[in-house]
Backbone as numpy.savetxt, mean C-alpha at the origin, in Angstrom:
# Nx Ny Nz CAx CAy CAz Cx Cy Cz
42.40 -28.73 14.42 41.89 -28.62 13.08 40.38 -28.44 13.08
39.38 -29.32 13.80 38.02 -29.18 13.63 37.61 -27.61 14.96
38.84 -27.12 15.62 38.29 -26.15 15.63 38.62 -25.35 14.78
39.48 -25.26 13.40 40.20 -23.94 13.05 38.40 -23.83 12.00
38.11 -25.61 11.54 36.99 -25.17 11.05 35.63 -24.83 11.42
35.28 -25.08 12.86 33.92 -24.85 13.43 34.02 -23.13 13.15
35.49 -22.67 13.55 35.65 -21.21 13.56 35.41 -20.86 12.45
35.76 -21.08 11.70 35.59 -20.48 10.31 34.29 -20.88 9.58
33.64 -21.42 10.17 31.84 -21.66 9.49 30.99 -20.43 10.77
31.62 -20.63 11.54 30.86 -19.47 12.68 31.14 -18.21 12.09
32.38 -17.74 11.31 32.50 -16.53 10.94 32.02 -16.29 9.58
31.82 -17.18 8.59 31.00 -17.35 7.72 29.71 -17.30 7.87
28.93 -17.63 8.80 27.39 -17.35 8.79 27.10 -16.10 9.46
28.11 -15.99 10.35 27.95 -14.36 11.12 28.32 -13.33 10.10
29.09 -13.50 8.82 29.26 -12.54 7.76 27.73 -12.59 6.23
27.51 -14.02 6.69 26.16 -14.20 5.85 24.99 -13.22 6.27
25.01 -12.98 7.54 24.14 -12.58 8.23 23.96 -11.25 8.34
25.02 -10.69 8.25 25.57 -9.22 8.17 24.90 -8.49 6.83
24.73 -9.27 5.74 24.59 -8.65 4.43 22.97 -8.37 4.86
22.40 -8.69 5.65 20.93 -8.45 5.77 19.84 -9.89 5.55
18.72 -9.18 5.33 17.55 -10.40 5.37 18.02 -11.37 4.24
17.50 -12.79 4.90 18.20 -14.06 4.34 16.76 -14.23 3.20
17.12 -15.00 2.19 15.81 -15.33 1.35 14.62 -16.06 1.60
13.48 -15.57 1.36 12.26 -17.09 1.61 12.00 -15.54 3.23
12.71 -14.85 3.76 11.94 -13.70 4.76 11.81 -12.83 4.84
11.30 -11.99 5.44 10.88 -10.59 5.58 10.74 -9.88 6.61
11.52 -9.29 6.93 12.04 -8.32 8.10 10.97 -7.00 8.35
10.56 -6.76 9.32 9.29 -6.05 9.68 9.60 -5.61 10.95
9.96 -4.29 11.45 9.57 -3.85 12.95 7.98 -2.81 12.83
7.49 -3.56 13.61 6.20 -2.51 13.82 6.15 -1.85 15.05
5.66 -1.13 14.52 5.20 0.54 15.09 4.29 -0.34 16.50
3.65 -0.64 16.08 2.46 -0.89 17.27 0.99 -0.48 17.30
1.26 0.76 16.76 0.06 1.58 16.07 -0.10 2.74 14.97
-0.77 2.56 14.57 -1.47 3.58 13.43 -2.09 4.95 13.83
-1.75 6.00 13.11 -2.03 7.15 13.44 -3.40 7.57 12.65
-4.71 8.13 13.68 -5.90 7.88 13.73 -6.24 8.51 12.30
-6.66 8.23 11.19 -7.23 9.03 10.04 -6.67 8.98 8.71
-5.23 8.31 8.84 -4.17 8.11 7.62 -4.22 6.94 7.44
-3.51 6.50 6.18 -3.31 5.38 5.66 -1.98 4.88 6.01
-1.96 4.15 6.93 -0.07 3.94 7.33 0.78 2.92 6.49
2.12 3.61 6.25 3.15 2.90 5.58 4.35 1.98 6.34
4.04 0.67 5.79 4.39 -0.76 6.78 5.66 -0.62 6.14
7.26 -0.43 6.63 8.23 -0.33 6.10 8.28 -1.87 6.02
9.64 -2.83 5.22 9.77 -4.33 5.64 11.11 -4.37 4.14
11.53 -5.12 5.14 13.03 -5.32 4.33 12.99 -6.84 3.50
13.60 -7.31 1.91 13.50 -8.23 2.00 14.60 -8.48 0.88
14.80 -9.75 0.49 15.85 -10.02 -0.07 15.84 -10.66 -1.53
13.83 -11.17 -1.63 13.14 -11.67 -2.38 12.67 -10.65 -3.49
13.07 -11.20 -4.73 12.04 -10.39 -5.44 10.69 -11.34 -5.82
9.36 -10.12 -6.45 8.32 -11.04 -6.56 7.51 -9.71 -5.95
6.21 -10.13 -5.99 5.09 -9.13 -5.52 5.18 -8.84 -3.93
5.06 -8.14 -3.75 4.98 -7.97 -1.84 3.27 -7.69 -1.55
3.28 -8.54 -0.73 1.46 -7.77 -0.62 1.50 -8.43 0.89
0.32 -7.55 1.42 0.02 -7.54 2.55 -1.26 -7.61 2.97
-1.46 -8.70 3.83 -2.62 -9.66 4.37 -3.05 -8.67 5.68
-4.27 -7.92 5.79 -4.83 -7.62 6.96 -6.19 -7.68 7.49
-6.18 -7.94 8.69 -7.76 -7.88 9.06 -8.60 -7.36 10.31
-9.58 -6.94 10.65 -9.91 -6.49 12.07 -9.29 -7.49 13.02
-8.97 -7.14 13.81 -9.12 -8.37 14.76 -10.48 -8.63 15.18
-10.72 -10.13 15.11 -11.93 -10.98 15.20 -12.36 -11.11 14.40
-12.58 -10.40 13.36 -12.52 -11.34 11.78 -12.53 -12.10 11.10
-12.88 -13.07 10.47 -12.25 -14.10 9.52 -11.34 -14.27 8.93
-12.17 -12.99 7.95 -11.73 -12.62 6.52 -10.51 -11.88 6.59
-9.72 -12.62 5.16 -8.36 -11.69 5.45 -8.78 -10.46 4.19
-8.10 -9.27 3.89 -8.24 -8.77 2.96 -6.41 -8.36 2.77
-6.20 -7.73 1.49 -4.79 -7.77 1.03 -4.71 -6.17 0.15
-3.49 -5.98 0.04 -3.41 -5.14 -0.46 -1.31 -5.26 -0.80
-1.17 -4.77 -2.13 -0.04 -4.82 -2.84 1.07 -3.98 -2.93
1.99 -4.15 -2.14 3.11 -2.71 -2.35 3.97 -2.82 -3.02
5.14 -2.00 -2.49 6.22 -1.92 -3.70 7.51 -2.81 -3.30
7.44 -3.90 -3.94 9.12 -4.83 -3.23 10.50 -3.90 -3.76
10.99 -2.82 -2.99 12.24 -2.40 -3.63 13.62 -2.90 -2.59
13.65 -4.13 -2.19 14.53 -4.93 -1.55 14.37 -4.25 0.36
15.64 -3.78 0.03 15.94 -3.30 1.45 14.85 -1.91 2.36
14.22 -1.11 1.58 13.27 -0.09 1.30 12.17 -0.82 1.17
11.17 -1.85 0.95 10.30 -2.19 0.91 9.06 -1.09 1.33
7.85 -1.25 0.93 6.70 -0.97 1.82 5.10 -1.06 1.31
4.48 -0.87 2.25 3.51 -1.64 1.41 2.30 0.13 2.27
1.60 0.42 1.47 0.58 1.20 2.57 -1.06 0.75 2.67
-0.71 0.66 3.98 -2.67 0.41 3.86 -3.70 1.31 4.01
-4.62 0.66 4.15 -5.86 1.39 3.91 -6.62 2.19 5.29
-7.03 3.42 5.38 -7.47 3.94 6.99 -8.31 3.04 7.37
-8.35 2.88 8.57 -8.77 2.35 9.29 -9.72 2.86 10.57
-11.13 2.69 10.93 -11.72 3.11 12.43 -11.60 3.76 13.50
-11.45 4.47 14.32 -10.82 5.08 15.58 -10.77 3.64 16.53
-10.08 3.79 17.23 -10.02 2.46 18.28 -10.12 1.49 17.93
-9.83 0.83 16.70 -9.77 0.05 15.76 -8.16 -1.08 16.00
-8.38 -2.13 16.11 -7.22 -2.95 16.14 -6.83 -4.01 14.90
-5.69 -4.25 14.24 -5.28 -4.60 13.02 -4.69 -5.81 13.03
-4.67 -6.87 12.39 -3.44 -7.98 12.58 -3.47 -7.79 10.92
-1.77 -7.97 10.73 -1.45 -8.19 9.36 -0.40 -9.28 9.14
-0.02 -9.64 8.07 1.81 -10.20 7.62 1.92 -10.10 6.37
3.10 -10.07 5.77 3.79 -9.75 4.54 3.82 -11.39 3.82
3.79 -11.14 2.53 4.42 -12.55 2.06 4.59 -11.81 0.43
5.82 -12.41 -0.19 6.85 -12.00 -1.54 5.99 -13.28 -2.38
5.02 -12.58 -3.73 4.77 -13.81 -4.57 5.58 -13.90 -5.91
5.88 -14.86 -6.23 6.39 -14.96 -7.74 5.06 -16.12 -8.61
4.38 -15.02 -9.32 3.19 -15.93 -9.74 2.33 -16.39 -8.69
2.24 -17.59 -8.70 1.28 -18.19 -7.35 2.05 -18.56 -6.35
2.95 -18.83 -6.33 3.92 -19.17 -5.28 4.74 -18.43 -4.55
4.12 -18.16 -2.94 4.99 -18.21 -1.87 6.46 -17.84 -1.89
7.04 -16.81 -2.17 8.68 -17.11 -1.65 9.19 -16.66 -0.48
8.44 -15.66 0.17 9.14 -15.06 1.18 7.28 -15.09 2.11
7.79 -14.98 3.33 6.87 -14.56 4.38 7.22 -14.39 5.91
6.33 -13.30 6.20 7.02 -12.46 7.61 6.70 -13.85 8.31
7.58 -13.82 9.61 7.79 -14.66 10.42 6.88 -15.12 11.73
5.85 -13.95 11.72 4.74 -14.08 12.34 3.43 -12.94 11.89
2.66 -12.89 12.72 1.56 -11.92 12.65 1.58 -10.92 13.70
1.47 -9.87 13.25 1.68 -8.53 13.52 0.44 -8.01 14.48
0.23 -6.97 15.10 -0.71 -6.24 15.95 -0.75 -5.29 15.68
-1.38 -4.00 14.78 -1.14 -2.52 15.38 -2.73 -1.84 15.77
-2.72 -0.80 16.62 -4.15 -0.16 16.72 -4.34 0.89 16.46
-5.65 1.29 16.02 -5.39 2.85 15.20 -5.70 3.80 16.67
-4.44 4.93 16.61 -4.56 5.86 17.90 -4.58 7.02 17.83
-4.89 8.48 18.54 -4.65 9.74 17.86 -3.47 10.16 18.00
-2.27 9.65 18.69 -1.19 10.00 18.69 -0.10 9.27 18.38
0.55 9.04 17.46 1.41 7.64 16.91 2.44 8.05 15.92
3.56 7.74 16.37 4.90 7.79 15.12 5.25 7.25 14.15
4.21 6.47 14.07 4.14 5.70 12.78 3.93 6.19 11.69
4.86 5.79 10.34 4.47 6.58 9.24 3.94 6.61 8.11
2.92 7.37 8.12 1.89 7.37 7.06 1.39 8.22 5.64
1.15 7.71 4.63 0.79 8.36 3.95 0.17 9.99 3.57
0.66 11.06 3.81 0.18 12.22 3.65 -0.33 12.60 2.22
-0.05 11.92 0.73 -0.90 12.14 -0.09 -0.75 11.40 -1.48
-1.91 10.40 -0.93 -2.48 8.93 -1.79 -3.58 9.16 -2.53
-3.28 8.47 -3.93 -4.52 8.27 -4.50 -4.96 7.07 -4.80
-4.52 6.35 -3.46 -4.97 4.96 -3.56 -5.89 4.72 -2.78
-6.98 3.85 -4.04 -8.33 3.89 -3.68 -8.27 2.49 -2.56
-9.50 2.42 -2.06 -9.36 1.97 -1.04 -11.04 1.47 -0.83
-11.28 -0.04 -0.63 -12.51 -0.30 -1.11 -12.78 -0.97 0.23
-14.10 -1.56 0.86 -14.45 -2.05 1.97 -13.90 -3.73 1.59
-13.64 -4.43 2.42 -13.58 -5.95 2.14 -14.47 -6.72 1.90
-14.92 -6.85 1.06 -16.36 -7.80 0.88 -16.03 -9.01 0.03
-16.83 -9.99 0.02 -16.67 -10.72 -1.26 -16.24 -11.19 -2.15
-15.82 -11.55 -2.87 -15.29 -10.97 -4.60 -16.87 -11.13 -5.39
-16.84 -9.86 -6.21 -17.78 -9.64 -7.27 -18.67 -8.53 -6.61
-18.57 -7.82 -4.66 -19.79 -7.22 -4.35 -19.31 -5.83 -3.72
-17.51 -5.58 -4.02 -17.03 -4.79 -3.89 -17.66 -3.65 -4.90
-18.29 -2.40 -4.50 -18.61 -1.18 -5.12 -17.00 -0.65 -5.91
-17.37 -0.14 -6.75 -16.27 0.31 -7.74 -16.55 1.58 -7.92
-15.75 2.62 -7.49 -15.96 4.35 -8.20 -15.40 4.40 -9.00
-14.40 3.80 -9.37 -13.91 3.56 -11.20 -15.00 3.60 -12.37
-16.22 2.55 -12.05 -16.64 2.14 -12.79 -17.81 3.80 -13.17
-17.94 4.43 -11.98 -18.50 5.66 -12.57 -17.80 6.60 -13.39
-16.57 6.38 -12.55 -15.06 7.64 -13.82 -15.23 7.07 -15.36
-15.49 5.57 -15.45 -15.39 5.19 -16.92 -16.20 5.37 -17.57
-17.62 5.39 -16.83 -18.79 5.73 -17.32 -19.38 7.40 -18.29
-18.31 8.57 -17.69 -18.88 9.57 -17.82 -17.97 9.98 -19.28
-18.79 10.34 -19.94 -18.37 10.43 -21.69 -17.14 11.86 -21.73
-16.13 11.55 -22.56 -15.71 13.01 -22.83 -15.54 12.79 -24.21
-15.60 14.09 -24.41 -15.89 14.51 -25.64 -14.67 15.80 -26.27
-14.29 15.13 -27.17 -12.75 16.03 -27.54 -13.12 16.42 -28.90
-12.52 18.24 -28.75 -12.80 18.66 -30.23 -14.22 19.14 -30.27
-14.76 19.26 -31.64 -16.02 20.16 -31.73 -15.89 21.28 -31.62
-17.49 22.14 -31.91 -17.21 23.57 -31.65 -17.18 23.62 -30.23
-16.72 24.88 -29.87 -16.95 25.36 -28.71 -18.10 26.05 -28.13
-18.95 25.66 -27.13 -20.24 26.65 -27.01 -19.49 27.82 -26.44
-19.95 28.71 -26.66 -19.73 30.60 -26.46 -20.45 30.35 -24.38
-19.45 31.00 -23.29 -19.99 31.21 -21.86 -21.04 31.96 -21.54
-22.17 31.83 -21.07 -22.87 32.99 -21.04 -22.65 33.66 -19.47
-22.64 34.64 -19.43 -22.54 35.22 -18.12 -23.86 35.70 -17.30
-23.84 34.81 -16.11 -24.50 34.58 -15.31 -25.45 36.30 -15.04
-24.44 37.30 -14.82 -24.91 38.40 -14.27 -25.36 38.95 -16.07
-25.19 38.72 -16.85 -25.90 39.86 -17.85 -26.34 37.84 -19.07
-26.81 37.77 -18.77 -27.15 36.14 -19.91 -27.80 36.62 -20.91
-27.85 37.80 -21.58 -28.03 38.15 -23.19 -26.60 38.31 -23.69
-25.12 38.50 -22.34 -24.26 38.65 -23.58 -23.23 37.54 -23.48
-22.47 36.87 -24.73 -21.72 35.96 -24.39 -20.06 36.44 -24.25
-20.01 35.37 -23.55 -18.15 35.96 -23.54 -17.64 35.89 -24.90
-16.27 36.67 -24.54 -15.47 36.85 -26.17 -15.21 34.97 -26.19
-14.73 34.63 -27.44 -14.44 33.50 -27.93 -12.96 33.38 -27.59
-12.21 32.65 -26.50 -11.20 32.33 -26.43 -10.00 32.02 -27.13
-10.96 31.27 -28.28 -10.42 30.28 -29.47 -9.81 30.91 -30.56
-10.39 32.39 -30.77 -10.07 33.29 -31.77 -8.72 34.13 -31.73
-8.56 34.31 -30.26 -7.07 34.95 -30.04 -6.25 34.50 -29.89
-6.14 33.01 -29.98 -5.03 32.06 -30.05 -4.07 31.87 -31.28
């Protein structure tokens, strides 16, 4: 009898196990390295919902810096930011709900940025990407995009053309 049940809790956790990553972790194979000039995409499986973000830093460093991806369970990924030539990385994953912790990779990671690497990366991001500093001493190019006025409506000024600038172009506006 206590084996029909040891058996049947052994085949129960080996079928628990089967469905994929257990909750509270996060499943991560790394590459090893980063391909020299791109922004590489950290695949990671998880079971947690909640924010996924990702903790990285030079190696020798202190400072950690982070950056936020997309938790879509089993598909996860998070992409970071380019990185140095010969440049070496430690990162780990952790799932937040609010301030709290639910999931986190099981250790800390290694990759180095190289010119030849299968790792896969971002071919076309418009994610900005700021140096790690501080909080409050990070430069912002946002803050110039918000800065520059547009202006909708009004008349239209008439083009003048460069090669004859006594005559203006026809009015666009009129043949519409």
């Amino acid at each position: 009898m206590k084996i029909r049940i040891l058996l049947s809790l052994a085949i129960a956790m080996c079928a628990f196990a089967a469905f994929g990553v257990q909750p509270g972790n996060i499943d991560h194979n790394p590459a090893g390295c980063m391909l020299l000039g791109e922004m590489p995409i950290m695949h990671v499986e998880t079971a947690d919902q909640g924010l996924l973000r990702a903790y990285f830093r030079r190696q020798g460093a202190t400072d950690w810096c982070f950056v936020d991806g997309k938790n879509l369970g089993k598909v996860s990924q998070v992409t970071l930011p380019k990185f140095d030539p010969n440049e070496s990385i430690e990162y780990y994953f952790i799932i937040l709900d609010g301030k709290r912790v639910v999931a986190k990779s099981p250790k800390i990671y290694n990759a180095r940025n190289e010119a030849h690497c299968d790792a896969p990366f971002a071919r076309h991001s418009i994610m900005l990407t700021l140096e790690c500093l501080p909080p409050g001493t990070n430069p912002t190019s946002m803050s110039a995009g918000y800065a520059a006025k547009t202006i909708i409506g009004g008349p239209r000024q008439p083009v003048v053309s460069p090669e004859k600038p006594t005559q203006t172009a026809l009015n666009t506006s009129s043949h519409n």
